[in-house]
XYZ file of C-alpha atoms in Angstrom:
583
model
C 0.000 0.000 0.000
C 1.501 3.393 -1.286
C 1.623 6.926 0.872
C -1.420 7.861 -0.796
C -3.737 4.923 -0.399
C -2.346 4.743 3.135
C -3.003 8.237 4.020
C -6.489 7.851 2.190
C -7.843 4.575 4.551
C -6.796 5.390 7.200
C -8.138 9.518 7.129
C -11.438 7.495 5.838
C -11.735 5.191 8.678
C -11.257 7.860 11.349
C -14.112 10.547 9.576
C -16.503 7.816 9.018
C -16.406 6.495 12.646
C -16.953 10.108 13.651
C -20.349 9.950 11.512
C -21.113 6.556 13.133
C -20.518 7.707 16.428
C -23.302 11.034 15.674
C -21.135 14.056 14.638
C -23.214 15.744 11.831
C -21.346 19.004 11.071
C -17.697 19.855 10.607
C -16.417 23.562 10.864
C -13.640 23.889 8.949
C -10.721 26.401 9.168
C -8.525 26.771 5.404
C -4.675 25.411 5.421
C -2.679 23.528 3.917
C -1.999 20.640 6.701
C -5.176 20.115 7.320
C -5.686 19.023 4.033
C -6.188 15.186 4.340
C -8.826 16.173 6.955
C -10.911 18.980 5.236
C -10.830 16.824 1.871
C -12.130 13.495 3.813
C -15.246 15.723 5.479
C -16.379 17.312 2.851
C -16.152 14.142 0.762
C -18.607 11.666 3.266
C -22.081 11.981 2.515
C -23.133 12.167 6.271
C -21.472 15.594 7.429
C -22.525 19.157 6.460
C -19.109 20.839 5.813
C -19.007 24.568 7.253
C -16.141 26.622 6.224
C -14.657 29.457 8.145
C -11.972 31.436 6.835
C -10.771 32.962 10.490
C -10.271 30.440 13.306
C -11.373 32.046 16.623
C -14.838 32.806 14.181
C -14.663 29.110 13.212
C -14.282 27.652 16.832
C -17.232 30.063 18.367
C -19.416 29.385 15.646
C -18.632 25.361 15.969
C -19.852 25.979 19.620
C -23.074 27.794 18.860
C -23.942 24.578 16.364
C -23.366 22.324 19.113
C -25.228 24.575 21.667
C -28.424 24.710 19.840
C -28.004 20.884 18.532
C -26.535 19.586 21.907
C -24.245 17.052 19.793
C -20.326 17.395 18.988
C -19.451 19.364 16.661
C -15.934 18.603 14.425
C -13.472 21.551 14.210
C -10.315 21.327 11.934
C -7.785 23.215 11.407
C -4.392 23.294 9.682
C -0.779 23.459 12.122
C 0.765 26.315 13.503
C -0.864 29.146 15.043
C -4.290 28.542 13.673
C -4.905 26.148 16.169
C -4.011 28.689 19.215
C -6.602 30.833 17.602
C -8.845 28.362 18.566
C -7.986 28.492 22.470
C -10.538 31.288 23.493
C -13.480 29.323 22.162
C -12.063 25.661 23.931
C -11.852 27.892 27.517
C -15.363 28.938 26.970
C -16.635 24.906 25.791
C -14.849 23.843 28.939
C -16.352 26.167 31.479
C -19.863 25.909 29.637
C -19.721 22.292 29.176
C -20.482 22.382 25.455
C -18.492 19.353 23.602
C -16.428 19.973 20.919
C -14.243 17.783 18.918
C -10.516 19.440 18.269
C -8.737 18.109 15.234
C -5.590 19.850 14.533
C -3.089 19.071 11.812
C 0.325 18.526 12.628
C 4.075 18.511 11.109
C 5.287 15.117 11.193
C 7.461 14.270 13.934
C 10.763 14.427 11.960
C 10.180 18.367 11.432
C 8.989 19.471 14.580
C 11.488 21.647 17.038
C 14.188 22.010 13.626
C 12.626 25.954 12.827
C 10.415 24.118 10.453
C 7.700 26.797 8.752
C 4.564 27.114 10.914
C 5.432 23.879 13.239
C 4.963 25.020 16.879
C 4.633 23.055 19.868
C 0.980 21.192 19.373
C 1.096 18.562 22.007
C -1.529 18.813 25.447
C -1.745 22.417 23.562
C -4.698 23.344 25.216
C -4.099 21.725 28.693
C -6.547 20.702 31.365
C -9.197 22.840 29.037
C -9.795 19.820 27.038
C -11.372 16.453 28.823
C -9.065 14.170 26.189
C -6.054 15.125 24.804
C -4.470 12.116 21.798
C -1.919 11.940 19.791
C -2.430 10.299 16.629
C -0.252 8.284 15.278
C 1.206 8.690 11.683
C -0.735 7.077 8.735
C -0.817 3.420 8.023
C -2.604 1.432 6.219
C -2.612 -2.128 8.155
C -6.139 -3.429 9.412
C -5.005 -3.066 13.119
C -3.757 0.686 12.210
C -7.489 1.393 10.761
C -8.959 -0.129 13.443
C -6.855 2.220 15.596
C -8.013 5.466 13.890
C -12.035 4.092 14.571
C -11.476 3.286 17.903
C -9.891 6.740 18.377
C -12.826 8.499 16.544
C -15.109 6.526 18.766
C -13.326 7.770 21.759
C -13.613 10.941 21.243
C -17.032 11.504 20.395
C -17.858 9.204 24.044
C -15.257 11.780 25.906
C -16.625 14.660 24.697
C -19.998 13.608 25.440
C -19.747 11.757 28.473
C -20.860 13.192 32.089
C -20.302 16.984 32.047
C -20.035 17.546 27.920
C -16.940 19.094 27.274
C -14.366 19.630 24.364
C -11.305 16.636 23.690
C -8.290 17.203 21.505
C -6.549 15.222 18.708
C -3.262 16.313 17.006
C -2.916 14.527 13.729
C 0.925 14.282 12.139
C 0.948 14.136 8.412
C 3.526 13.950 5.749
C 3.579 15.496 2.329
C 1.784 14.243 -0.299
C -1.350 15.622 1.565
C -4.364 14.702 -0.818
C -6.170 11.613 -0.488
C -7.356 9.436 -3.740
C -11.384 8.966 -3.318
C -11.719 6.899 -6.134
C -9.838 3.725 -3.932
C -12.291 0.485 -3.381
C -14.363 0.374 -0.636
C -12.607 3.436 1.238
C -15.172 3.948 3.714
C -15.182 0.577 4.919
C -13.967 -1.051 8.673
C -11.070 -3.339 8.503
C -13.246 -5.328 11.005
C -16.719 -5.697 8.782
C -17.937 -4.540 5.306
C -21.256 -3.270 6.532
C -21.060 -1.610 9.633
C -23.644 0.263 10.207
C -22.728 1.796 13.809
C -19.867 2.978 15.710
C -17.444 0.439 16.554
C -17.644 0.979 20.491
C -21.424 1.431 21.052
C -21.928 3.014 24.171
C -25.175 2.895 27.049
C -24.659 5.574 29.252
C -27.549 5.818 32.103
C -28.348 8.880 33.848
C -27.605 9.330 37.529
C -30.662 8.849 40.584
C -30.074 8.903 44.174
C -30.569 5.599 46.248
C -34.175 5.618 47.543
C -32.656 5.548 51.247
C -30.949 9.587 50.198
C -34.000 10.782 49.194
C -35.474 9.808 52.395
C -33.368 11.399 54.506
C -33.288 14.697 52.321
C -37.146 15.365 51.980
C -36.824 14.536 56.129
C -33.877 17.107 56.569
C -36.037 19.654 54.079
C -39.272 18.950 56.174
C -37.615 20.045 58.930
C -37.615 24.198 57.463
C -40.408 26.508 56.687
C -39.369 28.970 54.116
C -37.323 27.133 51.780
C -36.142 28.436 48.414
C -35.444 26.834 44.767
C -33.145 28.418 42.551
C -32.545 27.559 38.962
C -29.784 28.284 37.083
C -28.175 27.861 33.227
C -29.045 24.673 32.211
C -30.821 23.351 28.536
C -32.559 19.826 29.964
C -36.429 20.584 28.205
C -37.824 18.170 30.705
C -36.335 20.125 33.777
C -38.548 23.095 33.873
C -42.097 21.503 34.010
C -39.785 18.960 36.975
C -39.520 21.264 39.027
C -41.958 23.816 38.929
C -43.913 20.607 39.892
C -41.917 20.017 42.751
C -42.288 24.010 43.556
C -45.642 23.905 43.720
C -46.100 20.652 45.759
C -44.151 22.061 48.691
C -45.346 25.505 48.544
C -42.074 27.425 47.656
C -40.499 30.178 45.491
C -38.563 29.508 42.246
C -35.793 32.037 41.621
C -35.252 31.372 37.632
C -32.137 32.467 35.836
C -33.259 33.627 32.409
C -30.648 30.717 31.240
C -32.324 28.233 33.281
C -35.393 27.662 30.201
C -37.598 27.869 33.031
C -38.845 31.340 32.406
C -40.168 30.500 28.781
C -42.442 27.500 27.861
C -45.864 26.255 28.455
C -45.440 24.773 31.829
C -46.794 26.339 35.239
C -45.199 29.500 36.636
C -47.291 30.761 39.570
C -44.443 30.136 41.579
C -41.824 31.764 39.560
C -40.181 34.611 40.370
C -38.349 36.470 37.717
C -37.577 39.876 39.257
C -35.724 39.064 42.369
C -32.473 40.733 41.026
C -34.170 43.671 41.486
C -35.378 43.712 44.788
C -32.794 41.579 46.040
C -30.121 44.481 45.507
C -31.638 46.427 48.699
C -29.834 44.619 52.229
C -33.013 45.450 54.090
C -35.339 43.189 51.536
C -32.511 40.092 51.648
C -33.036 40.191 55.790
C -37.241 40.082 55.211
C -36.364 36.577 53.174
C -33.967 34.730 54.940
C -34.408 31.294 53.982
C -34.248 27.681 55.927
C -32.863 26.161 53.104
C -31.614 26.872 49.341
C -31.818 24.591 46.368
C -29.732 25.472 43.560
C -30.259 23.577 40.211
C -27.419 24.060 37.590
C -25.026 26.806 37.126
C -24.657 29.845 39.514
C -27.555 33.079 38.466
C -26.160 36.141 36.557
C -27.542 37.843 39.170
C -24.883 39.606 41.751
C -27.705 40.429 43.844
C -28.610 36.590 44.337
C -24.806 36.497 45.022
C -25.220 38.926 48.140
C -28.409 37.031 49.171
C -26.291 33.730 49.034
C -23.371 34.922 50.983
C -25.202 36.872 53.834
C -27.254 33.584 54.540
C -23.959 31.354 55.192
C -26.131 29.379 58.361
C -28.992 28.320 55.593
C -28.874 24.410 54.796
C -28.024 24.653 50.534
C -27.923 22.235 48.254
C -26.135 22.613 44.874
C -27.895 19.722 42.201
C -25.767 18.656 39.514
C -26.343 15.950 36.762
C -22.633 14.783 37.182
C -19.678 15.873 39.545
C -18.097 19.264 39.210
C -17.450 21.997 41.633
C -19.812 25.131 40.484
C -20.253 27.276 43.648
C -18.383 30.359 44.522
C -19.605 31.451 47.523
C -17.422 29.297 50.039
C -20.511 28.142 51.948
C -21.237 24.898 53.817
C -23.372 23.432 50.668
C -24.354 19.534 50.087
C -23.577 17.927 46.451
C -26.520 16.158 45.094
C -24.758 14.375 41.875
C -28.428 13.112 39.923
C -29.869 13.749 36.884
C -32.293 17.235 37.942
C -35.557 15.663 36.322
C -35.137 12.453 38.187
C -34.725 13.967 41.382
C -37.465 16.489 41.064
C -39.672 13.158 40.728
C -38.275 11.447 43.124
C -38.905 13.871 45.761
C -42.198 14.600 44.706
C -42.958 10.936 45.586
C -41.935 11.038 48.644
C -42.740 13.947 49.976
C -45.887 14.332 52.765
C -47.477 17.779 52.723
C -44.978 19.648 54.072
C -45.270 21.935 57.252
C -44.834 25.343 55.234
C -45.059 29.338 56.408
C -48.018 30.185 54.956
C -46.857 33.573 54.105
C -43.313 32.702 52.682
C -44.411 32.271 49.050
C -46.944 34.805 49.131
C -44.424 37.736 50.357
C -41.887 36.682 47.544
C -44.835 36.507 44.758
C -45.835 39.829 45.825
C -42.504 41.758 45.692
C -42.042 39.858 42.422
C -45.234 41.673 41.097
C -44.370 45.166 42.418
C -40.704 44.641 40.740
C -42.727 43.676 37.321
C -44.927 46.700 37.504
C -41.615 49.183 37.922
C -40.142 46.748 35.457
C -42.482 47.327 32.576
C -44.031 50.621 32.976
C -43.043 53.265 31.068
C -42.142 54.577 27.599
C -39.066 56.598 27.208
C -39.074 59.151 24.533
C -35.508 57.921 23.675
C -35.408 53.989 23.815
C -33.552 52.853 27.165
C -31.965 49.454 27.096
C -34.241 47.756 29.254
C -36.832 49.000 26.679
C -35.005 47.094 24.429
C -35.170 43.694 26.216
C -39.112 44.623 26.891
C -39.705 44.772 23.430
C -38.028 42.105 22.003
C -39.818 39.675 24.550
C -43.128 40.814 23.245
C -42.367 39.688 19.797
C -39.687 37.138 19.550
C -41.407 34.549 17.451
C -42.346 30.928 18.930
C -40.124 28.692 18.584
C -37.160 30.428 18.582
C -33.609 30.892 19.960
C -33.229 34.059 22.167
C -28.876 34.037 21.888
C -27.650 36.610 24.383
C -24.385 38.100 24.380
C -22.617 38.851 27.823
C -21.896 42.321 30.159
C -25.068 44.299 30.047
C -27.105 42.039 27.287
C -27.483 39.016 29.750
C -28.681 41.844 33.030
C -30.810 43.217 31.014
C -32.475 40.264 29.876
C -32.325 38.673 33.769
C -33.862 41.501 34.360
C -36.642 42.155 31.847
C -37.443 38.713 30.338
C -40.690 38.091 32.379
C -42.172 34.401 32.462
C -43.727 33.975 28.679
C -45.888 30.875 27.192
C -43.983 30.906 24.214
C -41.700 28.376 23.414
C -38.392 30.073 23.352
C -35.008 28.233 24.158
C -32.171 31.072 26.084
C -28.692 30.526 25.233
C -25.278 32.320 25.690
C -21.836 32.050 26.290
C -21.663 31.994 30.323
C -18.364 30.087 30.733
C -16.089 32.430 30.804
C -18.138 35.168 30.248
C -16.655 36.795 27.602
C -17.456 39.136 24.807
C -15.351 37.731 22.104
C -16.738 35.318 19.924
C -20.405 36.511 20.281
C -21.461 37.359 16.790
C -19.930 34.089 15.501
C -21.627 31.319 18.227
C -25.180 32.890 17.291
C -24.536 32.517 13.359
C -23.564 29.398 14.361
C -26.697 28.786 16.398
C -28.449 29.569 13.448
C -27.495 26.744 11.176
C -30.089 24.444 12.080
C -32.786 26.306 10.501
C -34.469 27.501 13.766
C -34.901 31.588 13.863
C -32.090 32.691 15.960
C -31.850 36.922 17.607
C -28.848 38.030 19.019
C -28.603 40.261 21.320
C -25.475 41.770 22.191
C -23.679 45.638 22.886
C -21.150 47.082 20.581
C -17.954 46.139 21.971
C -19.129 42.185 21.346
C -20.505 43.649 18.018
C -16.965 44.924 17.204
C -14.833 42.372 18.365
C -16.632 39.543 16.164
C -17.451 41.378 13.327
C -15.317 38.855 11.207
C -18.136 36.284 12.276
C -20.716 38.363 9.792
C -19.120 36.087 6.955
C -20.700 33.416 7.678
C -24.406 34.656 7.553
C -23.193 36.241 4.087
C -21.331 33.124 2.631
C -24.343 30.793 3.747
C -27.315 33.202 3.588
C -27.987 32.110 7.211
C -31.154 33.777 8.968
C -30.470 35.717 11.889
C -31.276 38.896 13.464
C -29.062 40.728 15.517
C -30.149 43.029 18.017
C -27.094 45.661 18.897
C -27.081 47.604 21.878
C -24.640 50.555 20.626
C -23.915 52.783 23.869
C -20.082 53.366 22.628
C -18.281 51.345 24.811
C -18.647 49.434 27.897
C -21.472 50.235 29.523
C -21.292 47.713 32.592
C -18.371 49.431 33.768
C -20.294 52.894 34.331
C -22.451 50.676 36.995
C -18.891 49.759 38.487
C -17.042 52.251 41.352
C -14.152 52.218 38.261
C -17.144 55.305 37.026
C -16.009 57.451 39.457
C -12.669 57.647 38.279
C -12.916 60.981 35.499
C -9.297 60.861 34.633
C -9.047 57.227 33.336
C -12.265 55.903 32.853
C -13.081 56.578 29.431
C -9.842 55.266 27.772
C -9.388 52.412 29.803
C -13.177 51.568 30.563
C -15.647 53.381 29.036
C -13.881 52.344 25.921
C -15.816 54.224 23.086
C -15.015 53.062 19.544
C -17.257 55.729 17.548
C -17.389 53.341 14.584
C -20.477 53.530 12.106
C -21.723 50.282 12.187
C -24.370 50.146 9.173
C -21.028 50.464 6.786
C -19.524 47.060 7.994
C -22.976 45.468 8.012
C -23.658 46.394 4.405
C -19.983 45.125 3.790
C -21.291 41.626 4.666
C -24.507 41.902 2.811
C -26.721 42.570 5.634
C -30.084 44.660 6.436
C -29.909 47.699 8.801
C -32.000 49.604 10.670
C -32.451 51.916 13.617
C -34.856 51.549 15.894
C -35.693 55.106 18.187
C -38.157 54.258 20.045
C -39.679 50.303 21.849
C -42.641 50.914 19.623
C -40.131 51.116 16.409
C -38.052 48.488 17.688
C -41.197 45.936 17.650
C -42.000 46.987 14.038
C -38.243 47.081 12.898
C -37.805 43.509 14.603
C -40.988 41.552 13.140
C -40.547 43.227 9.857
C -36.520 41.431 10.581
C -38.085 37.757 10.851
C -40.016 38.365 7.854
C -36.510 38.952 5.966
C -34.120 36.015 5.082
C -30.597 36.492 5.899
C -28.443 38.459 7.775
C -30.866 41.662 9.637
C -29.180 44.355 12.407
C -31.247 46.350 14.162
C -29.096 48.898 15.857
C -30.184 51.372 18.855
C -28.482 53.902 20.221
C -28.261 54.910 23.807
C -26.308 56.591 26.611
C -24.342 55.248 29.294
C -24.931 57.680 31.954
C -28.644 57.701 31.159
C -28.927 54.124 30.779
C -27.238 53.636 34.493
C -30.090 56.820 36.283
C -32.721 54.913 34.270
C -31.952 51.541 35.835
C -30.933 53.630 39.177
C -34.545 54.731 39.006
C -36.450 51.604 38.496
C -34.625 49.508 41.196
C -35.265 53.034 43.935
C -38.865 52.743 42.965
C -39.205 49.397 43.571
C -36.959 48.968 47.025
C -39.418 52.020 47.859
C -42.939 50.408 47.194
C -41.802 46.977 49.212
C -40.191 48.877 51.813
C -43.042 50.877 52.737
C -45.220 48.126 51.636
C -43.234 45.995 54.820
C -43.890 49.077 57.255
């Protein structure tokens, strides 16, 4: 077997196994290395080949696919330092648990560490931010060898998949010649049978439920306290929300819902959810009228800083941190308990066993009501400029059904914690709340948008600008998306931050403004603009948008210092009303 058929079977064996093992897309970054890879993908009739010219783009955009799908997605690039331009998207798929499958071409070993042209050090490149790290061994074409590159495949779909999802890294060497022959005999064949039809290392993985003895003893422990307290946060199970708004209502108690946590949106019951308590837990004296018995946290920790305060100033509380699978997700250094079981299983479970619990009759009521005095503060009012609450307000009212709500990070995600009210519709909440970033934003909700589904992106202007490379991909694929920017020139968290009250420096080193005219680079990539002035022209601008096919920005313009009195306003008002309300 020559270099050619060699490199051919064995690149085969390892791309088909990737299909049998239920990878669907590939996002491919141009080079030259890569080339046996790239070739191979686009080639098998089961993958949908996306390519992306610049890699941080590519590598975001692979994890918005694989956010909205919730399956692997394939990213390849060529050697050198393409693959470090991947690294800010693999910190963010490790932190956010979103599994990604890195395949980066390699120099062969012979022409690493000589100042070969763009060889750099490759190996464990990514370090403990990947779950599986392999080197792959050069080419051959022997039927152990292809059985090799399968059961490698197979591997690394199961590791990137398995327990907390999560990316996994292979380096692959290759020598010149790089181009495969697809014209060989039965290339996409297993050494080990003709037909195979599915992976070569099926896999049954069961979800996790606590012994019937733990459940017991928690629902006694729980029984035990009055005013207890669910809190939901990011998480994407669609079985979890109706779980455990159930369990909510059986014992009688508030659920504090992260806009992330899907439990906002959908057509299960939400008596019992309380969206607003960000605003009216900023004031100290409202956090000491709810101390709690007990605190259980589904999922990742809130957005919300004031849930943070809440948290920490009730150290003595009994809390409970549910996770599907181990992991270490809480921040505030309190005594908590692990529960390691699958969310919707547990919810049941302790429905089950639960008597009717000995609850304070007033506890629910007295969070339900300052939940409905925050709403009212919330979502009265029309500014004669458009605020940036205003804009969150009117997008909820008509976002289509069945839609993805992508939400970019700093002020975009408060806004929406804060004015995305519980909604019938049908509306799944993503973002990138790993690392919490603003790079990368533009490209993961393009990428979000490849499965068809109607995808708005919210985000501010400094995301805007630093992803505005990721526009090529609604242009080059005439992908459907509308994008929602936020434009107060600059940062506009920081001038809620003491760094405001620093005249001298803040504008260059926070306030940041970049005074760029955005409609220019939006036409550039073949998009539709418009400016929305008011939340009654926003709600015509943004249903016209779904309407439109393709790329649509909406821009609106606000101001900082306005924005923060505005917000400043709302939350007085509303500490105010409860306050006096308590008296």
């Amino acid at each position: 077997m020559n270099h050619i058929e060699t490199l051919s079977r064995y690149t085969a064996n390892f791309v088909d196994e990737l299909t049998k093992s239920g990878v669907t897309d590939v996002v491919i970054s141009p080079g030259s290395r890569s080339t046996p890879l790239a070739l191979t993908f686009t080639e098998h009739s089961s993958i949908k080949e996306w390519v992306i010219i610049d890699e941080r783009s590519a590598a975001f955009f692979a994890m918005g696919i694989a956010k909205q799908t919730n399956r692997p997605v394939a990213l390849i690039c060529t050697s050198g330092t393409a693959a470090a331009n991947y690294f800010p998207a693999i910190v963010e798929a490790h932190y956010s648990r979103v599994p990604l499958i890195v395949l980066t071409a390699d120099r062969p070993h012979e022409l690493r560490d000589v100042g070969a042209p763009q060889a750099i050090e490759q190996i464990k490149l990514y370090g403990d931010y990947v779950k599986w790290f392999h080197e792959m061994a050069l080419p051959e074409g022997t039927p152990e060898m292809l059985g090799y590159a399968r059961n490698k495949a197979a591997r690394a779909v199961y590791m990137a998949r398995e327990g907390n999802p999560g990316p996994v890294h292979l380096n692959f060497p290759f020598r010149e010649p790089l181009n495969p022959d697809f014209s060989l005999r039965k290339l996409w064949e297993s050494p080990a049978t003709e037909q195979q039809t599915q992976s070569v290392n099926p896999v049954f993985d069961g979800k996790k439920r606590l012994a019937a003895q733990h459940v017991q003893q928690l629902v006694k422990v729980l029984g035990e306290g009055q005013k207890g307290v669910i809190v939901c946060g990011p998480q994407t199970d669609p079985d979890f929300a109706s779980a455990v708004t159930e369990l909510a209502h059986i014992w009688g108690l508030p659920v504090l819902a992260d806009p992330l946590s899907q439990v906002r949106t959908g057509s299960h019951h939400k008596d019992q959810v309380i969206e607003s308590y960000d605003a009216f837990l900023r004031n100290k004296s409202i956090r000491e009228q709810l101390k709690p018995d007990y605190i259980i946290r589904f999922g990742a920790m809130p957005v919300s800083k004031a849930y943070l305060f809440y948290v920490k100033e009730n150290k003595d509380s009994k809390q409970y941190l549910v996770e599907n699978y181990t992991g270490y997700r809480e921040p505030t250094g309190n005594i908590t308990e692990f529960i390691f079981a699958d969310p919707v299983m547990l919810c049941e479970d302790l429905i089950a066993e639960s008597a009717a619990f000995d609850v304070d009759a007033g506890w629910l009521n007295r969070w339900q009501e300052m939940n409905r005095i925050s709403k009212k503060h919330l979502l009265s009012g029309t500014e004669t400029a458009i605020k940036e609450g205003e804009v969150v307000r009117g997008l909820c009212d008509v976002i289509p059904e069945d839609s993805t709500l992508y939400v970019g990070n700093s002020m975009a995600i408060r806004d929406v914690d804060s004015f995305l009210m519980t909604t019938p519709k049908n509306i799944s909440i993503l973002a990138n709340r790993g690392a919490n970033g603003i790079d990368g934003l533009v490209s993961s909700g393009i990428g979000a948008a490849t499965t068809g589904k109607l995808v708005t992106l919210l985000l501010g202007d400094l995301s805007f600008f630093h992803d505005m490379n990721g526009l090529l991909a609604a242009k080059h694929y005439k992908l459907n998306i509308t994008i929602l920017l936020v434009n107060n020139n600059g940062g506009g968290i920081f001038s809620f931050l003491p760094q405001s009250n620093d005249n001298k420096h803040f504008e260059a080193l926070f306030g940041t403004p970049v005074d760029i005219e955005f409609e220019k680079a939006i036409t550039m990539y073949g998009g539709k603009y418009a400016l929305a002035t008011t939340e009654d022209h926003l709600k015509e601008l943004l249903y016209t948008s779904y309407q439109h096919e393709g790329l649509s920005v909406i821009e609106v313009k606000t101001d900082r210092n306005e924005n923060v009195e505005w917000h400043r306003a709302k939350w007085h008002a509303i500490e105010k009303e409860i306050l006096q309300e308590g008296d």
